[in-house]
XYZ file of C-alpha atoms in Angstrom:
459
model
C -61.615 -19.974 12.855
C -59.812 -18.701 15.919
C -60.829 -20.101 19.286
C -61.957 -17.368 21.678
C -60.799 -18.250 25.218
C -62.943 -15.447 26.682
C -66.279 -16.693 25.347
C -67.469 -19.101 28.040
C -69.884 -19.693 30.883
C -69.112 -21.363 34.193
C -71.327 -24.380 34.809
C -71.823 -26.559 37.851
C -73.254 -30.087 37.789
C -73.820 -32.517 40.664
C -74.506 -36.233 40.198
C -74.121 -39.137 42.610
C -73.014 -36.666 45.261
C -70.097 -35.455 43.124
C -69.871 -31.901 41.821
C -67.972 -30.713 38.766
C -67.475 -27.020 38.053
C -66.270 -26.300 34.565
C -65.935 -23.695 31.855
C -68.166 -24.354 28.877
C -67.114 -22.998 25.499
C -70.148 -23.807 23.362
C -71.508 -23.595 19.819
C -68.087 -23.249 18.202
C -68.175 -23.745 14.400
C -65.336 -26.039 13.367
C -65.622 -25.418 9.602
C -65.978 -22.240 7.534
C -68.405 -23.643 4.927
C -70.858 -25.744 6.946
C -73.498 -27.755 5.129
C -75.546 -28.353 8.292
C -74.375 -25.541 10.624
C -76.089 -26.924 13.741
C -74.253 -30.223 13.265
C -70.829 -28.863 12.417
C -69.903 -27.181 15.660
C -68.415 -28.322 18.946
C -68.211 -27.560 22.650
C -65.188 -27.617 24.940
C -65.511 -28.273 28.675
C -62.641 -27.576 31.061
C -62.396 -28.112 34.834
C -62.616 -24.621 36.347
C -59.953 -25.431 38.930
C -57.357 -25.451 36.136
C -57.811 -21.708 35.785
C -56.897 -21.237 39.454
C -53.519 -22.947 39.356
C -54.797 -26.302 40.595
C -54.252 -29.805 39.220
C -56.393 -32.940 39.004
C -54.728 -36.357 38.945
C -51.460 -34.502 38.260
C -52.934 -32.885 35.121
C -52.984 -29.127 34.540
C -54.598 -26.775 32.026
C -51.678 -27.358 29.666
C -51.122 -31.087 30.178
C -54.626 -32.529 30.485
C -55.508 -35.076 27.759
C -58.380 -34.089 25.482
C -61.165 -36.676 25.696
C -63.266 -36.417 22.536
C -66.274 -38.751 22.538
C -68.810 -38.799 19.740
C -72.482 -39.492 20.336
C -73.101 -41.232 17.015
C -75.357 -44.284 17.015
C -76.664 -46.069 13.924
C -74.781 -43.526 11.794
C -77.481 -41.013 12.744
C -76.829 -37.301 13.379
C -75.290 -36.503 16.741
C -75.775 -33.232 18.576
C -73.301 -31.626 20.958
C -73.517 -33.407 24.300
C -73.251 -31.834 27.732
C -71.971 -33.389 30.961
C -75.020 -35.034 32.487
C -77.234 -38.034 31.903
C -76.432 -40.413 29.053
C -78.841 -40.198 26.115
C -79.183 -43.841 25.156
C -78.775 -45.667 28.448
C -80.851 -46.558 31.465
C -82.431 -43.457 33.042
C -80.091 -42.028 35.651
C -76.907 -43.177 33.912
C -74.290 -40.429 33.978
C -72.397 -39.894 30.740
C -68.684 -40.138 30.087
C -68.331 -36.371 29.713
C -69.138 -35.742 33.366
C -66.838 -38.485 34.611
C -64.019 -37.365 32.316
C -64.210 -33.820 33.685
C -64.253 -35.176 37.222
C -61.147 -37.200 36.367
C -59.334 -34.127 35.076
C -59.614 -34.346 31.314
C -60.532 -31.540 28.949
C -63.625 -32.727 27.092
C -64.544 -31.859 23.504
C -67.997 -32.784 22.195
C -68.539 -32.391 18.435
C -71.870 -32.422 16.652
C -71.672 -34.686 13.606
C -73.879 -35.074 10.534
C -75.799 -38.297 9.978
C -77.410 -40.347 7.245
C -80.972 -38.951 7.510
C -80.274 -35.244 7.184
C -81.483 -33.079 4.293
C -81.004 -29.475 3.264
C -83.677 -26.975 2.266
C -83.650 -28.333 -1.294
C -84.456 -31.829 0.004
C -81.017 -33.238 -0.797
C -79.354 -35.607 1.650
C -76.327 -34.030 3.324
C -75.149 -36.609 5.845
C -74.475 -39.729 3.784
C -71.087 -41.457 3.916
C -68.455 -40.277 4.504
C -69.932 -37.116 6.135
C -69.843 -38.530 9.677
C -66.131 -39.276 9.522
C -65.271 -36.079 7.644
C -66.956 -33.989 10.351
C -65.086 -35.806 13.119
C -61.817 -35.163 11.289
C -62.708 -31.503 10.763
C -63.389 -31.074 14.483
C -59.958 -32.484 15.321
C -58.359 -30.230 12.711
C -59.980 -27.240 14.385
C -58.334 -28.203 17.681
C -54.904 -28.521 16.080
C -55.309 -25.257 14.199
C -55.897 -23.573 17.564
C -53.354 -25.590 19.536
C -51.858 -22.489 21.171
C -55.275 -21.333 22.400
C -57.129 -24.567 23.158
C -57.032 -25.774 26.784
C -55.459 -29.189 27.220
C -52.782 -31.024 25.258
C -53.691 -31.308 21.570
C -50.967 -33.947 21.230
C -53.034 -36.165 23.512
C -56.445 -36.291 21.822
C -58.361 -39.503 22.580
C -61.524 -40.290 20.608
C -64.283 -42.465 22.015
C -67.472 -43.962 20.619
C -69.915 -46.849 20.753
C -71.361 -48.979 17.921
C -71.298 -46.773 14.794
C -69.507 -44.256 17.017
C -66.983 -46.955 17.878
C -66.447 -47.500 14.166
C -65.830 -43.770 13.700
C -63.311 -43.812 16.530
C -61.474 -46.703 14.869
C -61.489 -44.828 11.568
C -60.112 -41.702 13.221
C -57.257 -43.868 14.492
C -56.400 -45.506 11.169
C -56.950 -42.847 8.479
C -55.003 -39.871 9.863
C -54.357 -37.225 7.166
C -55.044 -39.646 4.327
C -55.525 -37.717 1.049
C -58.698 -39.669 0.196
C -60.632 -37.404 2.565
C -59.141 -34.065 1.565
C -61.731 -33.127 -1.070
C -64.529 -33.665 1.448
C -62.691 -31.620 4.071
C -62.085 -28.799 1.610
C -65.769 -28.817 0.657
C -66.818 -27.872 4.190
C -63.921 -25.511 4.879
C -62.021 -27.614 7.395
C -58.877 -26.121 8.887
C -55.640 -26.629 6.987
C -54.023 -28.608 9.793
C -53.977 -32.270 10.830
C -56.582 -34.753 12.044
C -53.997 -36.597 14.124
C -55.204 -38.231 17.319
C -53.096 -39.877 19.987
C -55.395 -42.754 20.922
C -58.830 -44.201 20.254
C -61.365 -45.994 22.407
C -63.745 -48.154 20.367
C -66.728 -49.874 21.962
C -68.405 -52.595 19.859
C -67.477 -50.997 16.531
C -69.982 -51.650 13.746
C -67.336 -51.574 11.070
C -65.825 -53.462 8.129
C -69.354 -53.286 6.764
C -68.501 -54.718 3.355
C -67.466 -58.008 5.047
C -69.761 -57.934 8.081
C -72.549 -59.967 6.473
C -70.319 -62.961 5.771
C -68.741 -62.723 9.247
C -72.181 -62.657 10.854
C -73.373 -65.772 9.037
C -70.081 -67.569 9.683
C -70.754 -67.096 13.391
C -74.543 -67.455 13.541
C -75.282 -69.849 10.659
C -76.027 -72.775 12.968
C -78.944 -70.925 14.560
C -82.021 -70.531 12.322
C -84.055 -68.662 14.949
C -83.588 -64.977 15.693
C -84.576 -62.931 18.717
C -84.268 -59.174 18.852
C -85.607 -55.961 20.240
C -87.305 -53.665 17.763
C -86.569 -50.024 18.530
C -88.901 -47.070 18.122
C -88.329 -43.522 19.341
C -90.780 -42.121 21.886
C -92.136 -38.565 21.815
C -89.569 -37.723 24.486
C -86.733 -38.723 22.170
C -85.837 -41.910 24.038
C -85.722 -45.360 22.445
C -88.431 -47.884 23.300
C -88.050 -51.597 22.560
C -90.406 -54.486 21.891
C -89.557 -58.165 21.425
C -89.539 -59.665 17.939
C -88.774 -63.375 17.423
C -88.919 -65.588 14.365
C -87.357 -68.291 12.207
C -85.303 -67.774 9.083
C -87.110 -68.522 5.835
C -85.761 -71.054 3.345
C -84.469 -68.187 1.224
C -82.703 -66.665 4.223
C -81.182 -70.012 5.171
C -79.734 -70.288 1.674
C -78.310 -66.753 1.894
C -76.780 -67.652 5.251
C -75.043 -70.702 3.781
C -73.694 -68.704 0.854
C -72.380 -65.893 3.035
C -70.835 -68.279 5.547
C -68.891 -69.965 2.746
C -67.393 -66.618 1.691
C -65.963 -65.703 5.089
C -63.029 -68.180 5.246
C -61.856 -66.910 1.865
C -61.826 -63.335 3.171
C -60.299 -64.237 6.547
C -57.488 -66.264 4.987
C -56.696 -63.439 2.546
C -55.765 -61.175 5.488
C -52.769 -63.321 6.534
C -53.453 -62.727 10.221
C -51.224 -63.990 13.007
C -51.692 -64.070 16.762
C -49.227 -62.605 19.278
C -47.205 -65.839 19.116
C -46.838 -65.499 15.337
C -49.265 -68.368 14.706
C -51.170 -68.051 11.428
C -54.927 -67.654 11.898
C -56.899 -69.574 9.292
C -60.270 -71.173 8.600
C -61.041 -74.221 6.489
C -63.992 -74.495 4.105
C -66.215 -75.564 6.994
C -65.344 -72.429 8.932
C -63.150 -74.203 11.494
C -59.513 -73.669 12.296
C -56.955 -71.664 14.253
C -59.021 -68.469 14.072
C -61.717 -70.203 16.133
C -59.026 -71.217 18.628
C -57.935 -67.579 18.798
C -61.481 -66.506 19.700
C -61.649 -69.279 22.275
C -58.539 -67.964 24.014
C -60.010 -64.469 23.924
C -63.214 -65.647 25.594
C -61.314 -67.770 28.107
C -59.351 -64.706 29.203
C -62.632 -62.828 29.511
C -64.164 -65.545 31.691
C -61.100 -65.678 33.916
C -61.087 -61.899 34.385
C -64.751 -62.075 35.427
C -63.985 -64.956 37.844
C -66.329 -67.259 35.937
C -65.951 -70.985 36.603
C -65.248 -72.214 33.076
C -66.466 -75.675 34.086
C -69.984 -74.159 34.140
C -69.676 -72.919 30.543
C -70.651 -75.816 28.237
C -69.176 -74.279 25.079
C -65.717 -73.400 26.454
C -63.152 -75.527 28.261
C -60.211 -74.623 30.480
C -57.796 -74.774 27.549
C -59.832 -72.256 25.563
C -61.342 -74.731 23.118
C -64.445 -73.066 21.712
C -67.619 -74.809 20.548
C -68.827 -71.951 18.376
C -72.258 -73.521 17.789
C -72.778 -73.819 21.536
C -71.569 -70.261 22.013
C -74.082 -68.963 19.482
C -76.919 -71.031 20.976
C -76.152 -69.365 24.309
C -76.048 -65.738 23.157
C -78.664 -66.270 20.351
C -78.994 -64.753 16.898
C -80.251 -61.181 16.522
C -80.228 -60.421 12.785
C -81.498 -62.064 9.626
C -79.217 -62.501 6.591
C -77.788 -60.373 5.186
C -77.397 -58.623 8.522
C -76.155 -55.281 7.159
C -76.576 -54.992 3.381
C -80.251 -55.883 3.295
C -81.354 -57.400 -0.019
C -84.335 -55.031 0.097
C -81.949 -52.109 0.664
C -83.709 -50.978 3.836
C -81.096 -51.321 6.589
C -79.474 -48.392 8.426
C -76.246 -49.254 6.634
C -77.968 -49.155 3.234
C -79.179 -45.709 4.273
C -75.621 -44.699 5.182
C -74.330 -45.388 1.673
C -77.009 -43.522 -0.234
C -76.203 -40.271 -2.006
C -77.690 -36.779 -2.017
C -80.615 -37.937 -4.143
C -81.072 -41.583 -3.257
C -81.608 -42.612 0.394
C -80.341 -46.199 0.226
C -77.849 -48.228 -1.791
C -76.223 -51.630 -1.639
C -72.581 -51.667 -0.613
C -71.648 -55.297 -1.339
C -71.736 -57.089 -4.678
C -73.367 -60.080 -2.964
C -76.476 -58.182 -1.869
C -76.561 -56.213 -5.122
C -76.650 -59.477 -7.071
C -79.375 -60.839 -4.761
C -81.273 -57.550 -4.554
C -85.051 -57.449 -4.380
C -86.129 -54.281 -6.147
C -84.239 -51.553 -7.955
C -81.516 -50.675 -5.453
C -78.299 -49.316 -6.911
C -74.758 -50.218 -5.882
C -72.879 -47.562 -3.933
C -69.641 -46.066 -5.210
C -66.899 -48.465 -4.106
C -64.563 -45.556 -3.362
C -67.066 -44.244 -0.802
C -67.507 -47.686 0.779
C -63.722 -47.910 1.117
C -63.631 -44.657 3.105
C -65.676 -46.204 5.932
C -63.569 -49.335 6.483
C -60.461 -49.001 8.698
C -59.088 -52.291 7.350
C -58.352 -50.509 4.064
C -55.942 -48.046 5.674
C -53.979 -49.895 8.358
C -51.115 -50.749 5.994
C -51.516 -47.695 3.764
C -48.345 -45.618 3.970
C -50.316 -42.455 3.237
C -52.356 -42.881 6.424
C -51.115 -42.072 9.885
C -52.237 -44.289 12.761
C -52.917 -43.488 16.396
C -50.284 -44.807 18.787
C -52.763 -46.594 21.056
C -56.138 -48.224 20.367
C -58.524 -49.794 22.867
C -61.276 -52.080 21.555
C -64.079 -53.644 23.583
C -66.617 -56.081 22.121
C -68.968 -57.597 24.691
C -69.002 -61.386 24.956
C -72.792 -61.386 24.471
C -72.829 -58.789 21.680
C -74.998 -59.988 18.781
C -75.112 -56.789 16.709
C -72.080 -57.843 14.705
C -69.804 -60.875 14.709
C -67.036 -61.111 17.287
C -64.805 -61.851 14.300
C -65.065 -58.237 13.095
C -63.432 -56.688 16.148
C -60.961 -59.582 16.411
C -59.820 -59.058 12.828
C -59.402 -55.322 13.394
C -57.453 -55.774 16.634
C -55.221 -58.484 15.172
C -54.430 -56.505 12.023
C -53.563 -53.417 14.083
C -51.316 -55.393 16.422
C -49.518 -56.990 13.458
C -48.845 -53.507 12.124
C -47.066 -52.512 15.311
C -49.875 -50.573 16.999
C -50.364 -50.840 20.759
C -53.776 -52.534 21.015
C -55.777 -53.263 24.159
C -58.484 -55.698 23.047
C -60.943 -57.594 25.232
C -64.391 -59.181 25.063
C -65.893 -58.403 28.506
C -67.870 -61.305 29.928
C -71.651 -60.989 29.999
C -71.657 -57.632 28.213
C -74.050 -57.050 25.319
C -73.925 -54.288 22.694
C -72.991 -51.288 24.818
C -70.319 -48.747 25.624
C -68.858 -46.641 28.425
C -69.622 -49.424 30.931
C -66.062 -49.558 32.270
C -65.071 -45.894 32.447
C -62.790 -46.439 35.423
C -60.801 -48.972 33.390
C -60.904 -46.721 30.340
C -59.533 -43.759 32.266
C -56.833 -45.942 33.844
C -55.809 -46.916 30.317
C -55.766 -43.281 29.187
C -53.671 -42.282 32.205
C -51.240 -45.126 31.540
C -50.515 -43.913 28.004
C -50.591 -40.194 28.746
C -48.562 -39.813 31.922
């Protein structure tokens, strides 16, 4: 799987009055035994000026960081992306690939398998952990060709949003762990390393086996939900319609049961803040962990120049009224939010196998299941949770991790990203974690800040 530096086209794109000219190395297989060949290849984009002895932001062909975003959403398949308009954003939004090239990075865009894919025999080929294994294999291809690949393969930075943010966090916490080797061998991944230097994680939908209890701990006080139901148009773009309702008595009972489980899990993690204060919750779900989130949101408000006196659920000391907070941002999902008792959620679909589309991945939902839905292999569920690997000596960890979870994000609990960031920081990892004020479930909304962060760790 040698990279061919002569197989390229020169492309030119202009957006917002800015032009980027770059070399495009496309349709490069990154494994020798692909299961879905169209989704196990990558593209590399390089500023053309680098080939003429020029530099951008002090970077050169040899020193430029490699920005490696994934386009995964909902754990669905992701095709190779090109610099241009963003796929799942407001029309006219320019994607991170274009801006990264303009900033002077080498950009690598991998296609990645997803949960809905089948082969010619009708067997599913993209169930967990395929999405993560493909991402790792793409990085291994870069390292195997380090002497030929443009850019600095010691400075690979992954980036993703939602499920893609979860994959980025997993790339950062599971480096070269032997649990993934059999899967990598199966597809003919390069015999190298999947080491990355840093990871950018927007609103990661992760820690799925504890996300239901975290969601109900946060949103239990609100029995009404309000969400946008998504359907795909003929043009391949998402369309949304409003869907509101009240939790049923059965759902309210599930919410209470799940909420009660979260303090037990949280306390078992032995988390501490940056001042070495233990973060705990009592049986009612109150305690120092809530205070930690309050300080996080206070910092967010201050950065956005929000007058905290106008925020009824937060005071100037950072004291958080979590019920008021939830009433403000509103509930989006019904319990269980991820492991649906009917086994019909996207996450249930993720943990199916080659024959069965959906499975439960928590014992709680399996025990409360409606219908004949099997329980997923616990070893597979483990592979998709970064919390399982942060303290595992067999796993390498990226040196720097940036996590953003919008203050108005309702897709998963704020606790999930807070737990991840806190655990990483306790383990000695450089973590940049914020909850940007007024931001919902989204990514790539602060690319200037993201690139400043990348420059600060790379230069």
